[in-house]
Short mmCIF file of C-alpha atoms and ligand atoms in Angstrom, two decimals:
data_model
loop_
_atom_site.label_atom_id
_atom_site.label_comp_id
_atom_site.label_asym_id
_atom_site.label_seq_id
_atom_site.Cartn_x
_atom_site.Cartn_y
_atom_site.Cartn_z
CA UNK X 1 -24.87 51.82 3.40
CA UNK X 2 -27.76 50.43 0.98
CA UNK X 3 -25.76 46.47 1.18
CA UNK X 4 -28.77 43.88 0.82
CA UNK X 5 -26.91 41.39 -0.21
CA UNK X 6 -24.90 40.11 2.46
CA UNK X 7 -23.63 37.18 2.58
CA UNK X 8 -22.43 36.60 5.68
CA UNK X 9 -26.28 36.69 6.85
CA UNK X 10 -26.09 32.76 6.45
CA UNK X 11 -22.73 32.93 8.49
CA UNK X 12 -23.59 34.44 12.10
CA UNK X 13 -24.55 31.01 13.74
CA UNK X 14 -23.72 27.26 13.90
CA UNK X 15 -27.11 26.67 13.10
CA UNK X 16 -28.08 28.65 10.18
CA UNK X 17 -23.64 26.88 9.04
CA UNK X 18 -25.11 23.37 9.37
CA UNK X 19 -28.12 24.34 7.07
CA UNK X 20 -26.53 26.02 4.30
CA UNK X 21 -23.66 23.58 4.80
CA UNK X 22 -23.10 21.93 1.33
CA UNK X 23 -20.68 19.37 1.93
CA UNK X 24 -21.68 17.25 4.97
CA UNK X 25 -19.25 13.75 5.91
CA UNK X 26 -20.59 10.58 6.70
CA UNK X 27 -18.89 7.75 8.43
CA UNK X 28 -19.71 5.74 5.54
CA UNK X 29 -18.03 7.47 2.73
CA UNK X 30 -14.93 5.97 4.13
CA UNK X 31 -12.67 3.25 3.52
CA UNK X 32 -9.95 2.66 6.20
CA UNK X 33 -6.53 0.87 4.89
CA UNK X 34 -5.57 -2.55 6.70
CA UNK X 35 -2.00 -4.77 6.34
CA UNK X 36 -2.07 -8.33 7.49
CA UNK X 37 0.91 -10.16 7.98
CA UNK X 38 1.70 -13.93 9.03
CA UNK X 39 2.05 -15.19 12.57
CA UNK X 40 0.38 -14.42 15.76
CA UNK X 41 -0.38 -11.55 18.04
CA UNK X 42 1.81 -9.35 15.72
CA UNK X 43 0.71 -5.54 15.90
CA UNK X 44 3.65 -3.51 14.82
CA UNK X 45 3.09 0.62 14.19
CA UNK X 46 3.96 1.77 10.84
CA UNK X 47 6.83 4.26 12.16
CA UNK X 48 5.91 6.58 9.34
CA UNK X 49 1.91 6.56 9.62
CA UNK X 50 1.87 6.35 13.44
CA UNK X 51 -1.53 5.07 14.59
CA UNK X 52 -1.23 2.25 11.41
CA UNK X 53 -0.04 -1.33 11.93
CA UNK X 54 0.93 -4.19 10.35
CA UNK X 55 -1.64 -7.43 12.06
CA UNK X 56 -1.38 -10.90 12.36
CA UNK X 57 -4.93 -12.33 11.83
CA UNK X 58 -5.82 -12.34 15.16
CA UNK X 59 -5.08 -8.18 16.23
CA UNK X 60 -6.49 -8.13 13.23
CA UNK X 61 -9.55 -9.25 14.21
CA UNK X 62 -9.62 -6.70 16.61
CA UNK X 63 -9.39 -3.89 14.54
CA UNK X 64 -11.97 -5.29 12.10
CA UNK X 65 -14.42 -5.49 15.12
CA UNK X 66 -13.82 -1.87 16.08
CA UNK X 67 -14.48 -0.19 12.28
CA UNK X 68 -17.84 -2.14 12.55
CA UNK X 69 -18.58 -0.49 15.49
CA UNK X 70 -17.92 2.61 14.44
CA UNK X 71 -19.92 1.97 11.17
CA UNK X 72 -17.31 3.18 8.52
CA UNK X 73 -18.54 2.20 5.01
CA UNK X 74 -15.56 -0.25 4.20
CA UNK X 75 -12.11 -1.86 4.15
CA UNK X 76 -9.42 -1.78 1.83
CA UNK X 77 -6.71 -4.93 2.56
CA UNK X 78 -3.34 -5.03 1.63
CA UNK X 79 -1.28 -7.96 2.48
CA UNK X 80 2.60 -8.55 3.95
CA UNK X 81 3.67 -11.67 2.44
CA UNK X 82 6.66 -13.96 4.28
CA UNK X 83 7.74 -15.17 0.37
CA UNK X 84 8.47 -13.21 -2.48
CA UNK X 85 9.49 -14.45 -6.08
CA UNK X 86 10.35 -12.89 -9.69
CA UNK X 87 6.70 -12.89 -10.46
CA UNK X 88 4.61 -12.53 -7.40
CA UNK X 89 3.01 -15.94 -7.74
CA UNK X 90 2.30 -15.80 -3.50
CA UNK X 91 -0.29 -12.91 -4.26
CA UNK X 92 -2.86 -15.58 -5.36
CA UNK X 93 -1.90 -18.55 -3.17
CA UNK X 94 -5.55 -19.94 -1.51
CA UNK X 95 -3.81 -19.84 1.67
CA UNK X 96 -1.72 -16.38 1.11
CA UNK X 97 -2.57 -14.30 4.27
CA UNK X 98 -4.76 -11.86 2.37
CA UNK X 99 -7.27 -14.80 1.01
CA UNK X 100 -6.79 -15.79 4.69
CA UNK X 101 -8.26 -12.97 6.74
CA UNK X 102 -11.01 -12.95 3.69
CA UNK X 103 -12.34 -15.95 5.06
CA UNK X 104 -12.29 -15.09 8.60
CA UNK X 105 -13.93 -11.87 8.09
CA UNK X 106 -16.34 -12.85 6.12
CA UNK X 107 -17.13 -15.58 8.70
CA UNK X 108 -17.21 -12.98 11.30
CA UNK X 109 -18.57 -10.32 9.51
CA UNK X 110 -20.27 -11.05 6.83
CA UNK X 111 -21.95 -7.26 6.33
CA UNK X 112 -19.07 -5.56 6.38
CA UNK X 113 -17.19 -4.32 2.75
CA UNK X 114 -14.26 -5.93 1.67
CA UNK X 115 -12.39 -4.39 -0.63
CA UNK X 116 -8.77 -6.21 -1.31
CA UNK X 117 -5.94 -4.46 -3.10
CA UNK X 118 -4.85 -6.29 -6.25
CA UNK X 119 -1.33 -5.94 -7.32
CA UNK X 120 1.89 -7.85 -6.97
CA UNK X 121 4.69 -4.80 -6.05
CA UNK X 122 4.07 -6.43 -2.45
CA UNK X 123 4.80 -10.00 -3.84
CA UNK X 124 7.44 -9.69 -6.34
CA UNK X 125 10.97 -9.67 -5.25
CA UNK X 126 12.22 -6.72 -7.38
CA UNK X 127 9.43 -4.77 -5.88
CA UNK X 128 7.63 -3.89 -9.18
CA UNK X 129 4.30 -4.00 -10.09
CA UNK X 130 3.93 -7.06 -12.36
CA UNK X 131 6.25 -9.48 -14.45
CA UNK X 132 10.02 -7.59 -15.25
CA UNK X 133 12.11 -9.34 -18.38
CA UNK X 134 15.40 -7.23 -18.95
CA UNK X 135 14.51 -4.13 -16.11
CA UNK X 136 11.09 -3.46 -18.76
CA UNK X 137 7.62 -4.43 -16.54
CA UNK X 138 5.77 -6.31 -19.34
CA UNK X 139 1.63 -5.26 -19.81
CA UNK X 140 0.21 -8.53 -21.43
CA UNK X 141 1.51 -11.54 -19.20
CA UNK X 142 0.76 -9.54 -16.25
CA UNK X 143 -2.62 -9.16 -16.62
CA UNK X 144 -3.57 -12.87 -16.40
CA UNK X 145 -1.69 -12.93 -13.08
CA UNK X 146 -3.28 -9.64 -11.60
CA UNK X 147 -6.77 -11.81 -12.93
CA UNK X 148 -5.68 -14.71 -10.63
CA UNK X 149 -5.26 -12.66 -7.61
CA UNK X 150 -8.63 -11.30 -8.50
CA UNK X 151 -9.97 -14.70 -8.28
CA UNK X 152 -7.90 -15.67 -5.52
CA UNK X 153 -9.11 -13.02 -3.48
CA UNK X 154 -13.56 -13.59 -4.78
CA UNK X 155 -13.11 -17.33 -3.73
CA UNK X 156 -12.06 -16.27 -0.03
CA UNK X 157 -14.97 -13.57 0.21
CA UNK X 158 -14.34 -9.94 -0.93
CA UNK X 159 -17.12 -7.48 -2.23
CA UNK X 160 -14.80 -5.67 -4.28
CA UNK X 161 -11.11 -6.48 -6.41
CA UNK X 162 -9.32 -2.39 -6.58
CA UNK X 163 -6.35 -3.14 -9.12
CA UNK X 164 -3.66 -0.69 -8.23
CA UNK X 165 -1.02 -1.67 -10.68
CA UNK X 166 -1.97 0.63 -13.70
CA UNK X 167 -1.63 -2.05 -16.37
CA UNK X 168 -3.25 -2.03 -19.72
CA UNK X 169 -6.53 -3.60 -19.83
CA UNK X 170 -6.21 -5.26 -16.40
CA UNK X 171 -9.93 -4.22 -15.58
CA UNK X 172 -11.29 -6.46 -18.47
CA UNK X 173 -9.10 -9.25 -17.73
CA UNK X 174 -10.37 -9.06 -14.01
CA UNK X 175 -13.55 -9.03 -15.33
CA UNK X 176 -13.64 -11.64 -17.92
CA UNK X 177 -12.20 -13.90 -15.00
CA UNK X 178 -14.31 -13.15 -12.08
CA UNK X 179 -17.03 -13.73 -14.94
CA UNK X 180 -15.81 -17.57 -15.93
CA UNK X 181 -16.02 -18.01 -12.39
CA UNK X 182 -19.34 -17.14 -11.63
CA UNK X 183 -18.58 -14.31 -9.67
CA UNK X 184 -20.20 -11.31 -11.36
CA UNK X 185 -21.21 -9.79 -8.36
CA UNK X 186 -18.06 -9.13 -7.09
CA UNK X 187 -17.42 -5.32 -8.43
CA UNK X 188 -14.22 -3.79 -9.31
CA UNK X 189 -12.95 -0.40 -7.94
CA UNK X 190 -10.39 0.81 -10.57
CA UNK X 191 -7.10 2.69 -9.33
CA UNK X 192 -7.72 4.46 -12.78
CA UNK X 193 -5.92 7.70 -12.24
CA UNK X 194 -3.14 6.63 -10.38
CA UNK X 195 -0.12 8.92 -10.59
CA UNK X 196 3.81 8.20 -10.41
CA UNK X 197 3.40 10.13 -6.97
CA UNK X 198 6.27 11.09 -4.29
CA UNK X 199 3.41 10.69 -1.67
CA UNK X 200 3.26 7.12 -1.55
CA UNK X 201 6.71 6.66 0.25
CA UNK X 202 5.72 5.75 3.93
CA UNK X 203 3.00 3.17 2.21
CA UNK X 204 5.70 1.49 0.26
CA UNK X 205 7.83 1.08 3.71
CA UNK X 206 4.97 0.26 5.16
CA UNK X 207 4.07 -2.81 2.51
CA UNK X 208 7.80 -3.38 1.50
CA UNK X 209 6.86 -2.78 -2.00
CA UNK X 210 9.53 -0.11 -2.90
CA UNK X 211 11.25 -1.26 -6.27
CA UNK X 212 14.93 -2.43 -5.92
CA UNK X 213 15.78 -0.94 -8.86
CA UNK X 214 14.20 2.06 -10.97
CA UNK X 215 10.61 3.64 -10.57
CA UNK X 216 6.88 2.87 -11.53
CA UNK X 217 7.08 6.00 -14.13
CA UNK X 218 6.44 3.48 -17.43
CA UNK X 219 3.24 2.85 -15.70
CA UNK X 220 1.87 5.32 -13.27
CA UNK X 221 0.79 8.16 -14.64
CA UNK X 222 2.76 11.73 -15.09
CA UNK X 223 1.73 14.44 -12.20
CA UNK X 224 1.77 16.85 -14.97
CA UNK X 225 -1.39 15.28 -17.08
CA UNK X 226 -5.21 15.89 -16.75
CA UNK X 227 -6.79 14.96 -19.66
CA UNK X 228 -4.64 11.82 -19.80
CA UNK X 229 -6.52 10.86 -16.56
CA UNK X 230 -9.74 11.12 -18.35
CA UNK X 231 -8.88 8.74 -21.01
CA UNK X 232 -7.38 6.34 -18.19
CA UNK X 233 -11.00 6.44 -16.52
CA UNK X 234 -12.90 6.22 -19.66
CA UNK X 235 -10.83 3.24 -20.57
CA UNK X 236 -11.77 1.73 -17.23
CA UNK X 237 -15.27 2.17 -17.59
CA UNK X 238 -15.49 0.72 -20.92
CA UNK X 239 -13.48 -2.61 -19.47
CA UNK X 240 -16.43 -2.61 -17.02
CA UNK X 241 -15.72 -0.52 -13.95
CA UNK X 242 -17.79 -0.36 -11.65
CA UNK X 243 -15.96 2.83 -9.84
CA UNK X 244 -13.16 4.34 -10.45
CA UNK X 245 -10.21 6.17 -7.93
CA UNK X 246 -8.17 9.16 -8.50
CA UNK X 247 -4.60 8.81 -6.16
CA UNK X 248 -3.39 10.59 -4.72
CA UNK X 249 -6.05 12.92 -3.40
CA UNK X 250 -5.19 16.37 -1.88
CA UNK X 251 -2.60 16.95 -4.71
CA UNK X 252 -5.26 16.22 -7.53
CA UNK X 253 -8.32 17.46 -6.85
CA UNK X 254 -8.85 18.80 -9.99
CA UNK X 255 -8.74 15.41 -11.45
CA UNK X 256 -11.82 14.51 -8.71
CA UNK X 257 -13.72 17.23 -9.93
CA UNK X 258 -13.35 16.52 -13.59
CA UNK X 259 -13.96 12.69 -12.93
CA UNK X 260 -16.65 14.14 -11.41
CA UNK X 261 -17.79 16.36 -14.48
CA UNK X 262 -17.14 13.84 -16.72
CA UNK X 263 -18.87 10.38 -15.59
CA UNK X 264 -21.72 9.32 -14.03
CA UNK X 265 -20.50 7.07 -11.59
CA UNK X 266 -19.17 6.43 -8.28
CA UNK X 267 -15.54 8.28 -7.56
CA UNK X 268 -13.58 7.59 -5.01
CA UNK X 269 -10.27 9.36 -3.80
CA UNK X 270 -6.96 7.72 -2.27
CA UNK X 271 -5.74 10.06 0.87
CA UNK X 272 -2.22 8.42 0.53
CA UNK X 273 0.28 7.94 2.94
CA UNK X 274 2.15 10.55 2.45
CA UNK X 275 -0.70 12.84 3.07
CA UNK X 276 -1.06 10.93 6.06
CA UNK X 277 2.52 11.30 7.28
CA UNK X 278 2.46 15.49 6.74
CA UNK X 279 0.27 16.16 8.76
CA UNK X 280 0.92 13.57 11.23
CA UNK X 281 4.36 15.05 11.92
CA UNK X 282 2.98 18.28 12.04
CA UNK X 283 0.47 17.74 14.57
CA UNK X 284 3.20 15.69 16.51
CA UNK X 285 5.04 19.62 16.96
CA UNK X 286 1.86 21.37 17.68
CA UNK X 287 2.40 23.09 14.27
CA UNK X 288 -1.73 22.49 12.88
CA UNK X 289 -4.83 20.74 14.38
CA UNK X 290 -5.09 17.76 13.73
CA UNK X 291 -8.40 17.17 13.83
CA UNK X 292 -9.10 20.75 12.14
CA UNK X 293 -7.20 20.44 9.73
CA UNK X 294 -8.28 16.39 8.51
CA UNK X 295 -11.93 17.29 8.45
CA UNK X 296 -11.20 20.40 6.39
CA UNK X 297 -9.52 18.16 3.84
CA UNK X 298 -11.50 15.13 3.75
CA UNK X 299 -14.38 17.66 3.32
CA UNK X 300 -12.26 19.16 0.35
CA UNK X 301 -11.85 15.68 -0.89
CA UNK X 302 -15.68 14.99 -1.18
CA UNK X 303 -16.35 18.85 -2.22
CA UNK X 304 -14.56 18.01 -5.26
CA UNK X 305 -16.29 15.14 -6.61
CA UNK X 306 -15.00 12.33 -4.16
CA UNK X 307 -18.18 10.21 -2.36
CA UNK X 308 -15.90 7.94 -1.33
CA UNK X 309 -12.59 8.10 0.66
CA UNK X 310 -9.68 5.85 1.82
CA UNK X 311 -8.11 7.37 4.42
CA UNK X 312 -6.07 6.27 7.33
CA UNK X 313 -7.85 8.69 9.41
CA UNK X 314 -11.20 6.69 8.82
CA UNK X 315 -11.47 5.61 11.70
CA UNK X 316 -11.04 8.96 13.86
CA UNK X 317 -12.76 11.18 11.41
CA UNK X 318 -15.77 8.94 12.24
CA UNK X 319 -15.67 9.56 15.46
CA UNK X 320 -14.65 13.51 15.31
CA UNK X 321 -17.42 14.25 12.34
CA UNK X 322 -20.16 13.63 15.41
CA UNK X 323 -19.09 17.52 16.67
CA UNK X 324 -17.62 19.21 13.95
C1 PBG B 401 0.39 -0.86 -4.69
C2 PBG B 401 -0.14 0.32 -3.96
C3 PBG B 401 0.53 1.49 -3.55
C4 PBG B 401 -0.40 2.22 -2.81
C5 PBG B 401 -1.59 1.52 -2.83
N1 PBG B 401 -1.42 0.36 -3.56
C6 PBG B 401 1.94 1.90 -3.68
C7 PBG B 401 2.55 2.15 -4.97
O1 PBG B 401 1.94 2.15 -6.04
O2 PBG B 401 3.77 2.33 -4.95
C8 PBG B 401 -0.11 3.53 -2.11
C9 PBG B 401 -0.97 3.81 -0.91
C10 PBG B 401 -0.50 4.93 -0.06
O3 PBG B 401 0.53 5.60 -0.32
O4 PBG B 401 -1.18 5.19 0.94
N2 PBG B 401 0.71 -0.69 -6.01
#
């Protein structure tokens, strides 16, 4: 045989892998989800995202300590509020438990990134995303209440707002807000290409922020469009973006890598729940690795454009990345 080019020269050992190697983790390229809830000493497991809880402050606390030991690059809160109403007016409440735990985090760790989820589904009573009038969610009234949360959420101490309700124009009315306020440091992380996905089910038992009646398709995007997402994150950059997210992840990673192709600017990538939950149940019957098989597709994740990832595994990939 006269083969000289063979490929799987840069194959035969670990250490010739790790040099070619072109997609390499970090610790800090992820974001681990957190849900605080009212009361004390509260840490319930999500039954459908085993190893996820909902916290009072306090275990809380706890958790926040351990993801700054183990160095992961941020968090991403999401709150469990005890009162809902028709327009979700407890989202941006100064004492709501989400502006709470900004304050004691900050306090207690003032290095680490806060990132707070901005959208009302968890605050409204008929479990939609903004303000309803006759079973239609209306854009333009909602956006000055998805603003206030913003606000709400700068004045207790986070880095970052991520608006996850996929309203018109919400990123510029963030942004003109924060603004007024003098808080133009605080950046916004854009769910931009957030789709009308199946795969968010355990996160909406999780939150309680499944809608009573109907579905979030007048507002979340269609599975079926690409270039639609473009125009979505194009849209967010010109209201001022400062990244923008593609959700969910594994499903649409040819929307990463056309963000990708597209924009120069920071993407990140939502490994949803119900992601989480798959593979989760089929570790629990010995049916895939775990560990295998959640490094192979966070790496696919980043591969495909992502540099940064929320993922409920954040906090064990960090730790498993050390010998993979
Ligand atoms: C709130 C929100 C959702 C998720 C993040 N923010 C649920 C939804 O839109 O129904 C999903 C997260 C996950 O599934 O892990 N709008």
């Amino acid at each position: 045989m006269d083969l000289i080019h063979r490929p799987r020269r840069l194959r035969t050992t670990a250490g010739i892998r790790n040099l070619v190697r072109e997609t390499k983790l970090n610790k800090e390229d992820f974001i681990y989800p957190l849900f605080v809830i009212g009361g004390e000493g509260i840490k319930e497991e999500i039954p459908s995202m085993p190893g996820n809880y909902h916290c009072s402050l306090d275990q809380l606390m706890i958790e926040v300590e351990e993801i700054v030991k183990l160095g992961i690059g941020g968090i991403l809160l999401f709150g469990i509020p005890d009162h809902k109403d028709e327009i979700g007016s407890s989202a941006w409440s100064e004492d709501g438990i989400v502006q709470q735990a900004c304050r004691k985090i900050k306090e207690e760790y003032p290095e680490l990134l806060l990132i707070t989820d901005v959208c009302l589904c968890q605050y409204t009573s008929h479990g939609h995303c903004g303000t309803l009038e006759d079973g239609c969610l209306l854009n333009d009234p909602t956006l000055e209440n998805l603003a206030k949360v913003a606000l709400s959420h700068a004045k207790a101490g986070a880095d970052m707002v991520a608006p996850s309700d996929m309203m018109d124009g919400r990123v510029i009315a963030i942004r003109e807000k924060l603004d007024q306020a003098c808080y133009d440091d605080v950046a916004i992380m854009s769910y931009s290409a957030k789709y009308a996905s199946a795969f968010y089910g355990p996160f909406r038992d999780a939150a309680h922020s499944a809608p009573k009646q109907g579905d979030r398709k007048s507002y979340q995007m269609d599975p079926a469009n690409s270039d639609e997402a473009l125009r979505e994150m194009k849209l967010d950059l010109d209201e001022s973006a400062d990244i923008i997210m593609v959700k969910p992840a594994l499903a649409y990673l040819d929307i990463i890598r056309r963000a990708k192709d597209n924009f120069i600017t920071p993407i990140a990538a939502y490994n949803v729940s119900g992601e989480y939950a798959m593979i989760k149940a089929a570790a629990e019957k010995d049916w895939v690795n775990e560990k295998a098989i959640v490094l192979e597709m966070l790496t696919s994740i980043k591969r495909a454009g992502a540099e940064i990832i929320i993922t409920y595994w954040a906090k064990d990939a960090a730790k498993w990345i050390n010998d993979y």
